[in-house]
Coordinates of C-alpha atoms in Angstrom, one line a residue:
M448 CA -2.2 -29.4 -61.4
T449 CA -2.2 -25.9 -60.0
E450 CA -4.7 -23.3 -61.1
P451 CA -3.5 -20.4 -63.2
L452 CA -3.1 -17.1 -61.4
P453 CA -6.0 -14.7 -61.9
D454 CA -5.5 -11.7 -64.2
R455 CA -6.7 -9.2 -61.6
P456 CA -4.4 -7.9 -58.9
V457 CA -4.9 -9.6 -55.6
Q458 CA -5.4 -7.4 -52.5
P459 CA -2.9 -8.5 -49.7
I460 CA -4.5 -9.6 -46.5
L461 CA -3.3 -7.5 -43.6
D462 CA -3.4 -9.0 -40.1
L463 CA -2.6 -6.0 -38.0
A464 CA -2.5 -8.1 -34.8
A465 CA 0.4 -10.0 -36.2
A466 CA 2.5 -6.9 -37.0
D467 CA 4.9 -5.2 -34.7
A468 CA 4.9 -1.4 -34.3
S469 CA 7.8 -0.8 -36.7
T470 CA 6.1 -2.7 -39.4
L471 CA 2.9 -0.8 -38.9
V472 CA 4.8 2.5 -39.1
E473 CA 6.4 1.4 -42.4
M474 CA 2.9 0.5 -43.7
G475 CA 1.6 3.9 -42.7
V476 CA -1.0 2.4 -40.4
L477 CA 0.6 3.8 -37.2
E478 CA 2.3 7.1 -36.4
P479 CA 6.0 6.8 -35.4
Q480 CA 6.2 6.5 -31.6
P481 CA 8.6 8.7 -29.6
E482 CA 11.7 7.1 -28.3
P483 CA 11.4 6.5 -24.6
T484 CA 13.8 8.3 -22.4
P485 CA 16.2 6.1 -20.5
P486 CA 15.2 5.7 -16.9
T487 CA 17.0 8.1 -14.6
E488 CA 18.4 6.5 -11.5
P489 CA 18.6 8.5 -8.3
P490 CA 22.1 9.8 -7.7
L491 CA 24.1 7.5 -5.6
P492 CA 25.2 9.1 -2.4
G493 CA 28.8 10.2 -3.0
N494 CA 31.4 11.1 -0.6
G495 CA 30.0 14.6 -0.2
Q496 CA 26.6 13.3 0.8
E497 CA 28.1 10.8 3.1
V498 CA 30.2 13.4 4.9
A499 CA 27.1 15.6 5.3
N500 CA 25.1 12.6 6.6
E501 CA 27.9 11.7 9.1
A502 CA 28.0 15.3 10.3
L503 CA 24.3 15.3 10.9
L504 CA 24.5 12.1 12.8
M505 CA 27.5 13.3 14.9
A506 CA 25.6 16.5 15.7
A507 CA 22.6 14.5 16.8
F508 CA 24.7 12.3 19.0
A509 CA 26.4 15.3 20.6
D510 CA 23.1 17.0 21.1
A511 CA 21.7 13.9 22.8
G512 CA 24.8 13.6 25.0
V513 CA 25.9 10.3 23.5
P514 CA 29.7 9.9 23.5
H515 CA 31.2 8.8 20.2
T516 CA 33.5 5.8 20.6
E517 CA 35.5 3.8 18.1
A518 CA 33.0 1.0 18.4
D519 CA 30.3 3.4 17.1
A520 CA 32.4 4.4 14.0
A521 CA 31.4 1.5 11.9
A522 CA 27.7 1.9 12.7
V523 CA 27.9 5.7 11.9
D524 CA 29.6 5.0 8.6
R525 CA 27.0 2.4 7.6
I526 CA 24.1 4.7 8.5
A527 CA 25.8 7.7 6.8
A528 CA 25.9 5.7 3.6
L529 CA 22.1 5.5 3.5
D530 CA 19.8 8.0 1.8
P531 CA 19.5 11.5 3.4
Q532 CA 15.8 11.0 4.5
T533 CA 16.7 7.9 6.5
V534 CA 19.7 9.6 8.1
K535 CA 17.5 12.5 9.0
A536 CA 15.0 10.1 10.6
V537 CA 17.7 8.4 12.6
A538 CA 19.1 11.7 13.7
E539 CA 15.7 12.9 14.9
W540 CA 15.2 9.6 16.7
V541 CA 18.6 10.0 18.5
K542 CA 17.6 13.5 19.5
R543 CA 14.3 12.3 20.9
G544 CA 16.3 10.1 23.3
K545 CA 17.6 13.2 25.0
K546 CA 14.1 14.6 25.8
E547 CA 13.0 11.3 27.3
K548 CA 15.8 11.2 29.9

């Protein structure tokens, strides 16, 4: 047979390690946490950025005396689609070739 319940109120046992944050907030043990801001992704290079990158590359090629041919168009397009820092580094590298001649 089961024992009768005691007449006194029983204090609940709290295992805070087993509670999630929202439960702890509801219990008043934890302050509400701020909502995290969604991560901001760097803007993808749009057509405007790609056009600027291509112009920078073409100027570097012209400055270095490298003729632009149709065979180079695909390579220039792929490089222009990269981030501006990489395009700038490539343009500086191309210009360096002129000084070494």
